[in-house]
């Protein structure tokens, strides 16, 4: 098997006395979709945020492409931001910049952070907005959009820096149910285009249809991982079975 | 005999307006701008997470807020010469007022920066911005909106506090009123006219505050 594009090994992280990650390994081949699932408090969001240094693990390594970080060495801010530059992120609460137009949100990374010419960045941003079905909203402000539209702008913003990997942190959890589909459709089409994606989600149908591999986390460890046809359909571990059962049959 | 000498009111309007436009307003404007710059630096020092830097900033705010402005003015104008630093009335007044505004406004600025949700910092970082770019492009524009009401208070207080510098011989509105009253002995009339001038300036500023708040809130959900 070829070298994965993203590789994390032995991630350990505590919040105070609470050990949320107890040695997590993740390997993501280029062009694949990995879904992280598990009960709340299982550490799946912490894993995701460790991949771009929004959390600082005490131990473990993360490598994306040719940028590698060993958390045990307490890397300095510049090294962390180099790793962070390899990925883009879509947040649960979208975290769009409310004082900027949709277009300026999407160009914020290329223009403000990377100093690229505004006209060129805007041209690419418009293409990305078309890509997520929002070409007519370029001049709107985030507050004028629906939740689903805001999240699609969030996706366009994350893609604008041309990241190696796109990280999604429960991108549909804060949305009204009828708006979930439009976001998942965009994500599905990105997957089909070959974007490498790591997705924390509770959307089991998305995981089953789009994911190449599923990692089930519980208690800060990866309990089970494999293709969705195994993990989601015929799980080996009883904890996985219980979780899926609770999710599919909450009453 | 009426308490108000209307002839004197009319003849004093011009000289007092002169004191307002050439004294009070420039003192206010310059001190406020310099004070805001100081406030931003002090607020960032307190938020820096470095104990020594934050401690210096905290001590500064504590001293400014814990001593009278008049005393601060006296120290700059009458006290510094004994250390070999002699300043003219205007620079003394501007230094004292700016330092005072800086101390008070830094708390408003710090609070406003902290009120911007952490997710904004995170989102800025994930698109590649460093701390300074994030501050400039993402956090301060949003903090500005939050800081408008408290900073407006500071500004309106400052307009009136500039009257204190009359005691170090800066010719501003109150001092001009004192000079004319000293010749005519019409204290009620002159101080009354001065009071109306101050009040009108503060009214205009309050109106400006409302307009600015509306403008800055236009892209924010109710």
PDB file of N, CA and C in Angstrom, chain A residues 100-143:
ATOM      1  N   UNK A 100     -17.656  40.494   6.822  1.00  0.00           N
ATOM      2  CA  UNK A 100     -17.177  40.408   5.442  1.00  0.00           C
ATOM      3  C   UNK A 100     -18.256  39.792   4.555  1.00  0.00           C
ATOM      4  N   UNK A 101     -18.270  40.191   3.283  1.00  0.00           N
ATOM      5  CA  UNK A 101     -19.204  39.573   2.341  1.00  0.00           C
ATOM      6  C   UNK A 101     -18.816  38.118   2.125  1.00  0.00           C
ATOM      7  N   UNK A 102     -19.715  37.389   1.493  1.00  0.00           N
ATOM      8  CA  UNK A 102     -19.449  35.996   1.158  1.00  0.00           C
ATOM      9  C   UNK A 102     -18.151  35.887   0.350  1.00  0.00           C
ATOM     10  N   UNK A 103     -18.015  36.749  -0.651  1.00  0.00           N
ATOM     11  CA  UNK A 103     -16.816  36.695  -1.492  1.00  0.00           C
ATOM     12  C   UNK A 103     -15.558  36.970  -0.667  1.00  0.00           C
ATOM     13  N   UNK A 104     -15.620  37.968   0.199  1.00  0.00           N
ATOM     14  CA  UNK A 104     -14.447  38.308   1.013  1.00  0.00           C
ATOM     15  C   UNK A 104     -14.138  37.220   2.043  1.00  0.00           C
ATOM     16  N   UNK A 105     -15.172  36.517   2.500  1.00  0.00           N
ATOM     17  CA  UNK A 105     -14.920  35.372   3.364  1.00  0.00           C
ATOM     18  C   UNK A 105     -14.090  34.326   2.626  1.00  0.00           C
ATOM     19  N   UNK A 106     -14.479  34.063   1.374  1.00  0.00           N
ATOM     20  CA  UNK A 106     -13.797  33.013   0.625  1.00  0.00           C
ATOM     21  C   UNK A 106     -12.374  33.435   0.259  1.00  0.00           C
ATOM     22  N   UNK A 107     -12.180  34.730  -0.018  1.00  0.00           N
ATOM     23  CA  UNK A 107     -10.827  35.178  -0.388  1.00  0.00           C
ATOM     24  C   UNK A 107      -9.978  35.523   0.837  1.00  0.00           C
ATOM     25  N   UNK A 108     -10.552  35.414   2.040  1.00  0.00           N
ATOM     26  CA  UNK A 108      -9.813  35.881   3.217  1.00  0.00           C
ATOM     27  C   UNK A 108      -8.481  35.143   3.390  1.00  0.00           C
ATOM     28  N   UNK A 109      -8.485  33.841   3.158  1.00  0.00           N
ATOM     29  CA  UNK A 109      -7.237  33.090   3.290  1.00  0.00           C
ATOM     30  C   UNK A 109      -6.222  33.489   2.225  1.00  0.00           C
ATOM     31  N   UNK A 110      -6.584  33.353   0.935  1.00  0.00           N
ATOM     32  CA  UNK A 110      -5.630  33.719  -0.120  1.00  0.00           C
ATOM     33  C   UNK A 110      -5.130  35.166  -0.012  1.00  0.00           C
ATOM     34  N   UNK A 111      -6.015  36.113   0.258  1.00  0.00           N
ATOM     35  CA  UNK A 111      -5.623  37.528   0.214  1.00  0.00           C
ATOM     36  C   UNK A 111      -4.963  37.975   1.523  1.00  0.00           C
ATOM     37  N   UNK A 112      -5.643  37.768   2.663  1.00  0.00           N
ATOM     38  CA  UNK A 112      -5.117  38.274   3.932  1.00  0.00           C
ATOM     39  C   UNK A 112      -3.926  37.451   4.426  1.00  0.00           C
ATOM     40  N   UNK A 113      -4.030  36.133   4.264  1.00  0.00           N
ATOM     41  CA  UNK A 113      -2.986  35.285   4.840  1.00  0.00           C
ATOM     42  C   UNK A 113      -1.830  35.046   3.874  1.00  0.00           C
ATOM     43  N   UNK A 114      -2.151  34.845   2.591  1.00  0.00           N
ATOM     44  CA  UNK A 114      -1.099  34.471   1.655  1.00  0.00           C
ATOM     45  C   UNK A 114      -0.697  35.590   0.718  1.00  0.00           C
ATOM     46  N   UNK A 115      -1.373  36.748   0.848  1.00  0.00           N
ATOM     47  CA  UNK A 115      -0.973  37.916   0.071  1.00  0.00           C
ATOM     48  C   UNK A 115      -1.115  37.756  -1.429  1.00  0.00           C
ATOM     49  N   UNK A 116      -2.080  36.941  -1.858  1.00  0.00           N
ATOM     50  CA  UNK A 116      -2.261  36.793  -3.311  1.00  0.00           C
ATOM     51  C   UNK A 116      -3.054  37.972  -3.859  1.00  0.00           C
ATOM     52  N   UNK A 117      -2.879  38.297  -5.139  1.00  0.00           N
ATOM     53  CA  UNK A 117      -3.609  39.435  -5.719  1.00  0.00           C
ATOM     54  C   UNK A 117      -5.111  39.237  -5.580  1.00  0.00           C
ATOM     55  N   UNK A 118      -5.782  40.325  -5.190  1.00  0.00           N
ATOM     56  CA  UNK A 118      -7.202  40.229  -4.884  1.00  0.00           C
ATOM     57  C   UNK A 118      -8.029  39.774  -6.087  1.00  0.00           C
ATOM     58  N   UNK A 119      -7.735  40.355  -7.273  1.00  0.00           N
ATOM     59  CA  UNK A 119      -8.541  40.045  -8.454  1.00  0.00           C
ATOM     60  C   UNK A 119      -8.469  38.553  -8.790  1.00  0.00           C
ATOM     61  N   UNK A 120      -7.251  38.031  -8.727  1.00  0.00           N
ATOM     62  CA  UNK A 120      -7.043  36.620  -9.036  1.00  0.00           C
ATOM     63  C   UNK A 120      -7.773  35.726  -8.022  1.00  0.00           C
ATOM     64  N   UNK A 121      -7.648  36.104  -6.730  1.00  0.00           N
ATOM     65  CA  UNK A 121      -8.317  35.324  -5.682  1.00  0.00           C
ATOM     66  C   UNK A 121      -9.830  35.384  -5.823  1.00  0.00           C
ATOM     67  N   UNK A 122     -10.311  36.557  -6.237  1.00  0.00           N
ATOM     68  CA  UNK A 122     -11.764  36.694  -6.382  1.00  0.00           C
ATOM     69  C   UNK A 122     -12.292  35.833  -7.519  1.00  0.00           C
ATOM     70  N   UNK A 123     -11.507  35.754  -8.575  1.00  0.00           N
ATOM     71  CA  UNK A 123     -11.924  34.928  -9.705  1.00  0.00           C
ATOM     72  C   UNK A 123     -12.058  33.465  -9.274  1.00  0.00           C
ATOM     73  N   UNK A 124     -11.048  32.996  -8.538  1.00  0.00           N
ATOM     74  CA  UNK A 124     -11.110  31.618  -8.043  1.00  0.00           C
ATOM     75  C   UNK A 124     -12.254  31.442  -7.047  1.00  0.00           C
ATOM     76  N   UNK A 125     -12.458  32.475  -6.213  1.00  0.00           N
ATOM     77  CA  UNK A 125     -13.512  32.383  -5.207  1.00  0.00           C
ATOM     78  C   UNK A 125     -14.881  32.279  -5.875  1.00  0.00           C
ATOM     79  N   UNK A 126     -15.065  33.036  -6.961  1.00  0.00           N
ATOM     80  CA  UNK A 126     -16.348  32.961  -7.663  1.00  0.00           C
ATOM     81  C   UNK A 126     -16.560  31.569  -8.251  1.00  0.00           C
ATOM     82  N   UNK A 127     -15.493  30.978  -8.735  1.00  0.00           N
ATOM     83  CA  UNK A 127     -15.605  29.621  -9.263  1.00  0.00           C
ATOM     84  C   UNK A 127     -15.985  28.649  -8.134  1.00  0.00           C
ATOM     85  N   UNK A 128     -15.381  28.846  -6.966  1.00  0.00           N
ATOM     86  CA  UNK A 128     -15.707  27.972  -5.833  1.00  0.00           C
ATOM     87  C   UNK A 128     -17.161  28.167  -5.390  1.00  0.00           C
ATOM     88  N   UNK A 129     -17.613  29.428  -5.410  1.00  0.00           N
ATOM     89  CA  UNK A 129     -19.002  29.693  -5.016  1.00  0.00           C
ATOM     90  C   UNK A 129     -19.970  29.045  -6.002  1.00  0.00           C
ATOM     91  N   UNK A 130     -19.619  29.073  -7.283  1.00  0.00           N
ATOM     92  CA  UNK A 130     -20.430  28.382  -8.271  1.00  0.00           C
ATOM     93  C   UNK A 130     -20.444  26.884  -7.963  1.00  0.00           C
ATOM     94  N   UNK A 131     -19.274  26.420  -7.598  1.00  0.00           N
ATOM     95  CA  UNK A 131     -19.080  25.005  -7.261  1.00  0.00           C
ATOM     96  C   UNK A 131     -20.029  24.544  -6.137  1.00  0.00           C
ATOM     97  N   UNK A 132     -20.249  25.436  -5.127  1.00  0.00           N
ATOM     98  CA  UNK A 132     -21.132  25.074  -4.008  1.00  0.00           C
ATOM     99  C   UNK A 132     -22.542  25.638  -4.213  1.00  0.00           C
ATOM    100  N   UNK A 133     -22.815  26.134  -5.436  1.00  0.00           N
ATOM    101  CA  UNK A 133     -24.171  26.563  -5.776  1.00  0.00           C
ATOM    102  C   UNK A 133     -24.578  27.911  -5.229  1.00  0.00           C
ATOM    103  N   UNK A 134     -23.598  28.800  -5.019  1.00  0.00           N
ATOM    104  CA  UNK A 134     -23.918  30.091  -4.411  1.00  0.00           C
ATOM    105  C   UNK A 134     -23.354  31.260  -5.214  1.00  0.00           C
ATOM    106  N   UNK A 135     -23.283  31.102  -6.530  1.00  0.00           N
ATOM    107  CA  UNK A 135     -22.666  32.158  -7.339  1.00  0.00           C
ATOM    108  C   UNK A 135     -23.416  33.485  -7.208  1.00  0.00           C
ATOM    109  N   UNK A 136     -24.712  33.427  -6.877  1.00  0.00           N
ATOM    110  CA  UNK A 136     -25.489  34.674  -6.794  1.00  0.00           C
ATOM    111  C   UNK A 136     -25.399  35.321  -5.413  1.00  0.00           C
ATOM    112  N   UNK A 137     -24.642  34.731  -4.498  1.00  0.00           N
ATOM    113  CA  UNK A 137     -24.599  35.262  -3.130  1.00  0.00           C
ATOM    114  C   UNK A 137     -23.265  35.942  -2.806  1.00  0.00           C
ATOM    115  N   UNK A 138     -22.445  36.172  -3.817  1.00  0.00           N
ATOM    116  CA  UNK A 138     -21.087  36.665  -3.561  1.00  0.00           C
ATOM    117  C   UNK A 138     -21.077  37.947  -2.735  1.00  0.00           C
ATOM    118  N   UNK A 139     -22.048  38.827  -2.983  1.00  0.00           N
ATOM    119  CA  UNK A 139     -22.033  40.124  -2.311  1.00  0.00           C
ATOM    120  C   UNK A 139     -22.902  40.162  -1.058  1.00  0.00           C
ATOM    121  N   UNK A 140     -23.517  39.033  -0.719  1.00  0.00           N
ATOM    122  CA  UNK A 140     -24.342  38.990   0.500  1.00  0.00           C
ATOM    123  C   UNK A 140     -23.434  38.893   1.727  1.00  0.00           C
ATOM    124  N   UNK A 141     -23.998  39.211   2.876  1.00  0.00           N
ATOM    125  CA  UNK A 141     -23.291  39.000   4.138  1.00  0.00           C
ATOM    126  C   UNK A 141     -23.807  37.706   4.771  1.00  0.00           C
ATOM    127  N   UNK A 142     -22.976  37.045   5.566  1.00  0.00           N
ATOM    128  CA  UNK A 142     -23.366  35.740   6.128  1.00  0.00           C
ATOM    129  C   UNK A 142     -24.735  35.761   6.802  1.00  0.00           C
ATOM    130  N   UNK A 143     -25.060  36.845   7.500  1.00  0.00           N
ATOM    131  CA  UNK A 143     -26.319  36.894   8.246  1.00  0.00           C
ATOM    132  C   UNK A 143     -27.527  36.809   7.323  1.00  0.00           C
TER     133      UNK A 143
END
